[in-house]
Short mmCIF file of C-alpha atoms in Angstrom, two decimals:
data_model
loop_
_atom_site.label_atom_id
_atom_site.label_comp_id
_atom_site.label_asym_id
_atom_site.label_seq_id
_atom_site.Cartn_x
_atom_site.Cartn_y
_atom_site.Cartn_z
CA UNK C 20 13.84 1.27 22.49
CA UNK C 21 16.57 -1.04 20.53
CA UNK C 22 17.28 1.63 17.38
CA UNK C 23 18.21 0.45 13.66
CA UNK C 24 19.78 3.43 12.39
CA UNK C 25 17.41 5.00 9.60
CA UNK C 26 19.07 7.88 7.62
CA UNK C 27 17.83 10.98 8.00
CA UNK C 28 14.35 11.24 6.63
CA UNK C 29 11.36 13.77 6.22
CA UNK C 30 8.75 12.59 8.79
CA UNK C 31 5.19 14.48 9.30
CA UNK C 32 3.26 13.62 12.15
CA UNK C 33 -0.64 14.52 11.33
CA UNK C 34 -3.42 14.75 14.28
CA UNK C 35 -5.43 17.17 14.95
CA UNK C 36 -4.77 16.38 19.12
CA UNK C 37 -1.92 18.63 20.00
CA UNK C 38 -1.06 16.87 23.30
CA UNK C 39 -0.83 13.52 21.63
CA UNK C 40 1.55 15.39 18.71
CA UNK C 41 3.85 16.32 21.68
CA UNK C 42 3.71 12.76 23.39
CA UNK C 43 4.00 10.96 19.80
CA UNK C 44 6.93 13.07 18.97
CA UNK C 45 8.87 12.77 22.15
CA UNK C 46 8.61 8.91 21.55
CA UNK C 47 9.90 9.06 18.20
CA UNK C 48 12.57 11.71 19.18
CA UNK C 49 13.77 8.74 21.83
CA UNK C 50 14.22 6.06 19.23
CA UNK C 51 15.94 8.65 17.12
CA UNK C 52 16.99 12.15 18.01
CA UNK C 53 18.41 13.06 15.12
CA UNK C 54 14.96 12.89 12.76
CA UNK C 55 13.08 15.47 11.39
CA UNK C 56 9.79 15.99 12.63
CA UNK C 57 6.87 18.62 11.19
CA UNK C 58 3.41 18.41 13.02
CA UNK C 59 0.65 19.70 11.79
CA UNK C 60 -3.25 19.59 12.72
CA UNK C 61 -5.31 19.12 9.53
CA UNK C 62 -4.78 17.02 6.47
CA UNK C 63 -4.79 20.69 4.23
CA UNK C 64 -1.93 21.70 5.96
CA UNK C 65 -0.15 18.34 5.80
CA UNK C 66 -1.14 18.31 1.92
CA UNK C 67 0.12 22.16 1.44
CA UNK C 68 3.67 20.93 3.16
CA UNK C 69 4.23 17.97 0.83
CA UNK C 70 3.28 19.97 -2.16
CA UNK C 71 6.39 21.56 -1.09
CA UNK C 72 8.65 18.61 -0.92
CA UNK C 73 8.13 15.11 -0.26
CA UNK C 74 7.79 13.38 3.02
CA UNK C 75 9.43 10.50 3.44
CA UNK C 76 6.75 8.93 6.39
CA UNK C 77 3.56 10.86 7.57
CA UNK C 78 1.74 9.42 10.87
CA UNK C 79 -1.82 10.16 9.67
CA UNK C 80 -4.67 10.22 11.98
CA UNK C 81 -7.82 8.49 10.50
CA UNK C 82 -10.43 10.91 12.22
CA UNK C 83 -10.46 14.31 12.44
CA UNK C 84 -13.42 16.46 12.64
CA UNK C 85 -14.04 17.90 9.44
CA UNK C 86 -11.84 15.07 7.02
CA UNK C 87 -11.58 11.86 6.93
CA UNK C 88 -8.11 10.43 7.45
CA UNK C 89 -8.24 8.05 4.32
CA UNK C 90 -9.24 10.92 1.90
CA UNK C 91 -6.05 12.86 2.90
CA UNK C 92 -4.27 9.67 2.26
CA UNK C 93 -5.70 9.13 -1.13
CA UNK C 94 -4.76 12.80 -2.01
CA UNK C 95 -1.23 12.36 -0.68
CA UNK C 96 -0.77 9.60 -2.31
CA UNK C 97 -1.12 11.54 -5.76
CA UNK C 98 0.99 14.24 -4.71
CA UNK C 99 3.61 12.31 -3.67
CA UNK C 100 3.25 8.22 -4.47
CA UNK C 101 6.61 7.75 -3.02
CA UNK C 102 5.10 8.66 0.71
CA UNK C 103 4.74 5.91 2.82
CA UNK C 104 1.80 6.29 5.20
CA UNK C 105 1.01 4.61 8.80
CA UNK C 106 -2.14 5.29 10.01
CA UNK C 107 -3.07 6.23 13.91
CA UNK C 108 -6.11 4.53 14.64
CA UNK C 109 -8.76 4.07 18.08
CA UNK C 110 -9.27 -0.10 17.10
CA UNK C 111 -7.44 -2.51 15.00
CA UNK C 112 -11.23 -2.38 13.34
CA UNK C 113 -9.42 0.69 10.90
CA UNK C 114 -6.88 -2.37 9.94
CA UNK C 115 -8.72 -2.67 6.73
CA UNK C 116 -9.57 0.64 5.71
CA UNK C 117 -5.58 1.38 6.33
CA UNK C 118 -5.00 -1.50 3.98
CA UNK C 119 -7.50 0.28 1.17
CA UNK C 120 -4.95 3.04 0.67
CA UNK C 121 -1.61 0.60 1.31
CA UNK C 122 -0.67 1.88 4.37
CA UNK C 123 2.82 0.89 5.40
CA UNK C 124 1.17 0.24 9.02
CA UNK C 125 -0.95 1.16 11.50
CA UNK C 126 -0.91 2.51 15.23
CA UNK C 127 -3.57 1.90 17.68
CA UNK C 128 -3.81 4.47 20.13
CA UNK C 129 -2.62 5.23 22.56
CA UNK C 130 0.71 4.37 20.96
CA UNK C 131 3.07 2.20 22.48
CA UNK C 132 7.21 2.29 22.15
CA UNK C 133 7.23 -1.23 20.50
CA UNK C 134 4.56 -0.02 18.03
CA UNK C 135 6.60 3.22 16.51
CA UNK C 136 9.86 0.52 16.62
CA UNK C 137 8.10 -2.04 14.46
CA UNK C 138 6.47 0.95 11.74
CA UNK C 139 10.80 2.06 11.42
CA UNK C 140 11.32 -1.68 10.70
CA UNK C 141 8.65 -2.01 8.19
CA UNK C 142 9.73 0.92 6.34
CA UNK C 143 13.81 -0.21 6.70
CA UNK C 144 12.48 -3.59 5.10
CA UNK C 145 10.77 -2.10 2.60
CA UNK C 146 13.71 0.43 1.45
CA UNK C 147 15.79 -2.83 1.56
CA UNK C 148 13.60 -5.05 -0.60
CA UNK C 149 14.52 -6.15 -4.12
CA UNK C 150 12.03 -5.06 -7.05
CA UNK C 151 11.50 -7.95 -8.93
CA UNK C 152 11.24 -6.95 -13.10
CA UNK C 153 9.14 -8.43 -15.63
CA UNK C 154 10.13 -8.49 -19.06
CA UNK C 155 7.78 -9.00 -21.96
CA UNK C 156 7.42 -8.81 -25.70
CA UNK C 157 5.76 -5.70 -27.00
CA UNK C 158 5.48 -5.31 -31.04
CA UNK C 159 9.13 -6.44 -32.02
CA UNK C 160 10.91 -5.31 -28.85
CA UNK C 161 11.08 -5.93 -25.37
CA UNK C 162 10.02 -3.92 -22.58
CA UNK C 163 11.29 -4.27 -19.08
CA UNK C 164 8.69 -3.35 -15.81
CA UNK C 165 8.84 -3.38 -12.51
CA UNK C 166 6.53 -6.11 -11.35
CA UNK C 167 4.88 -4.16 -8.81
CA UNK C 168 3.68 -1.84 -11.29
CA UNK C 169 1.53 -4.16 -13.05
CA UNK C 170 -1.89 -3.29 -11.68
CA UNK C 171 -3.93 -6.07 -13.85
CA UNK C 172 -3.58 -7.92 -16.69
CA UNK C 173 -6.63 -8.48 -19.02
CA UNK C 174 -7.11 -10.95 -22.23
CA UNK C 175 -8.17 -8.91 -25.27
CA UNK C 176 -8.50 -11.27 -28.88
CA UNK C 177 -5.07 -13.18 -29.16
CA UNK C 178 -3.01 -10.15 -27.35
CA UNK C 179 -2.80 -9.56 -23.47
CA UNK C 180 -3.16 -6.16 -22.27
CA UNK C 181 -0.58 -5.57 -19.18
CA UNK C 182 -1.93 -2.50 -17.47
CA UNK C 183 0.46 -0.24 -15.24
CA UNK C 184 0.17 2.15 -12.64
CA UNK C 185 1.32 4.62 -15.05
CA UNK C 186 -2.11 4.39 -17.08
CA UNK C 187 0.41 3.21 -19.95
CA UNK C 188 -0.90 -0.53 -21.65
CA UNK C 189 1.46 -2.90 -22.85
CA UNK C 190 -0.10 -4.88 -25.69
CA UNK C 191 1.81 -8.53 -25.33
CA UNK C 192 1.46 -11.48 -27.33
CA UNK C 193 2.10 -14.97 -25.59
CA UNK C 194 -0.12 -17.31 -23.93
CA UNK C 195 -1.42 -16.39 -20.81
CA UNK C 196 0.39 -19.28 -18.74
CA UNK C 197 3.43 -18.15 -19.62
CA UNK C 198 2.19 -14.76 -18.12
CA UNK C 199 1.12 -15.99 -14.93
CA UNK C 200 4.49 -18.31 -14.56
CA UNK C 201 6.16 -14.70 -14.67
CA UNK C 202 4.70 -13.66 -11.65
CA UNK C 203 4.34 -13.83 -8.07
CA UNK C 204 1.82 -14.84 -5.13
CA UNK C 205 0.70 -11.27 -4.91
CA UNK C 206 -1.15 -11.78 -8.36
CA UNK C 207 -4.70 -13.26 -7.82
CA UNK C 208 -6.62 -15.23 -11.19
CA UNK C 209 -9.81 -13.65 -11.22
CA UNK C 210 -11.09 -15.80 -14.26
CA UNK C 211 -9.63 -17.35 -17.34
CA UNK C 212 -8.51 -13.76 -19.12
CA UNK C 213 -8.22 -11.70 -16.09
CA UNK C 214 -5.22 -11.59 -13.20
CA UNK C 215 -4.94 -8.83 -10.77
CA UNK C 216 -2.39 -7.66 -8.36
CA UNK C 217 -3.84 -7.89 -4.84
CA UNK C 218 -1.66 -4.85 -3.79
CA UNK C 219 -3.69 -2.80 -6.04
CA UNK C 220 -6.81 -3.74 -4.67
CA UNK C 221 -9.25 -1.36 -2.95
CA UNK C 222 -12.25 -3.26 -2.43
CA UNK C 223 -13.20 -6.66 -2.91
CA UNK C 224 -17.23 -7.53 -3.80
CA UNK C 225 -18.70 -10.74 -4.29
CA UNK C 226 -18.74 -10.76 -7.79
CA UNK C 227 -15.57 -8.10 -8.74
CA UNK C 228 -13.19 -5.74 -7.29
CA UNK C 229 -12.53 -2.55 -7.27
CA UNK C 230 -8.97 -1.31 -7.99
CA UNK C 231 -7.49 2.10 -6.34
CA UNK C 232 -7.51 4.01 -9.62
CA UNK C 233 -11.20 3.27 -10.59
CA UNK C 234 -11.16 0.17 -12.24
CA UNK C 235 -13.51 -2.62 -11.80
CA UNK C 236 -13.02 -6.16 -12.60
CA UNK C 237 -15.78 -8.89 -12.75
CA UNK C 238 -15.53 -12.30 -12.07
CA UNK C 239 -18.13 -15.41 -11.86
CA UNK C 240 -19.72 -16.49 -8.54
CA UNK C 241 -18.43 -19.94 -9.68
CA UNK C 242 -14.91 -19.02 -8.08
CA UNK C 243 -15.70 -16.76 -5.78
CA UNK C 244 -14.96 -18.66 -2.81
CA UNK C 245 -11.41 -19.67 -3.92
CA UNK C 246 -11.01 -15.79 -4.85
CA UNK C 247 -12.25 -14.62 -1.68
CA UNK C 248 -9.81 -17.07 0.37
CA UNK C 249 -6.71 -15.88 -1.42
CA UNK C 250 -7.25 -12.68 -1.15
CA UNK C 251 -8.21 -12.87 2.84
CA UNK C 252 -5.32 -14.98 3.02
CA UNK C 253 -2.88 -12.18 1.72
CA UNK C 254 -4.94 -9.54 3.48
CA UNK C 255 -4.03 -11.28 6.65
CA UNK C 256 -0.33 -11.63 5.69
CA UNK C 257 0.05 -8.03 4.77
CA UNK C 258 -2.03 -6.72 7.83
CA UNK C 259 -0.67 -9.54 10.52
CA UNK C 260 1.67 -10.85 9.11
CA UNK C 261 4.89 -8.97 9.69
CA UNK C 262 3.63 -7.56 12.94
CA UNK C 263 3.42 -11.17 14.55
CA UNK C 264 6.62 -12.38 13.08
CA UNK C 265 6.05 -13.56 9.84
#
């Protein structure tokens, strides 16, 4: 394998199969010798460990005989948010449910050279990427945001109500155009008072969807179809997208 040098990180490879632990770590050991690799066999010891310290990358199985792979994901992802996660999978089937927890990527088994090389790349681009900032009005300051943590903004009377990952509400008054010209093509207009950010999407119904910290937001049948096309449409980029060049 071609190597981009990484700098050292904390790596955790999760899978209850010990034989494919050895295998998968010998292959990541040849694209980089010098990285740190813990194994362990359930997702309890793999949460215990980053309790401990945080993991930079964890290679999470999705099955394992008494979890389930996306739970332990969910969990790790509130013990350590900053975690990035790629998911070992039997069929490209588990694609979306990796998406559901924003999995950096996602192996299909049995694991091939190319595969590990392109989930280092991802996570090198995505170390390397620019956070864009939004900057909005709030009483008779101004409060600067990273974009990404907007989760969903929501009209409410004559104020608009930017929520953040955080849980904390911003309480901004301008018209919601000039909102939506401040953002980007991850944000999806769910109706006339209500934009989301598709990266905080878990599920997406027919008539709302369901964000990864609980939240549900409606919107009419009328533009569902329009909805439901964006939203496959960035799916597709997210899950595809990078992996087949773009």
């Amino acid at each position: 394998m071609n190597r981009a040098r990484n700098d050292d990180m904390r790596i955790a490879i999760c899978d209850d199969d010990v034989l494919f632990q050895k295998r998968f770590t010998k292959m990541i050991r040849e694209w980089d010798p010098t990285q740190c690799l813990e194994c362990f066999s359930t997702g309890a010891e793999l949460l215990r460990a980053a309790a401990g310290g945080a993991f930079d990358l964890v290679f999470l199985d999705i099955y394992f005989p008494e979890e389930n792979g996306l739970d332990v994901a969910a969990r790790l992802q509130k013990v350590s948010p900053e975690t990035s996660i790629v998911f070992l999978t039997v069929s490209e089937d588990c694609a979306v449910d990796a998406w559901s927890v924003n999995a950096l990527h996602y192996l299909v088994k049995p694991v091939t050279a190319e595969g590990v090389e392109e989930a280092f790349r991802r996570l090198a681009r995505l170390r390397s990427r620019p956070r864009r900032i939004l900057t909005l009005p709030v009483d008779h300051d101004s409060v600067t945001v990273y974009l990404d943590e907007v989760t969903y903004i929501v009209s409410d009377g004559h104020a608009k109500n930017v929520c953040l990952t955080s849980g904390q509400t911003l309480r901004v008054r301008m018209h919601f155009h000039e909102l939506e010209d401040k953002l980007d093509d991850t944000f999806l207009k769910l109706n006339k008072g209500t934009i989301v950010n598709m990266e905080h999407i878990r599920t997406m119904s027919k008539d709302y969807c369901l964000l990864r910290d609980g939240t549900k937001l409606t919107f009419t049948r009328r533009g569902r179809r329009a909805i439901e096309d964006t939203y496959e449409q960035f799916m597709y980029s997210r899950l595809f997208g990078e992996k087949n060049g773009g």
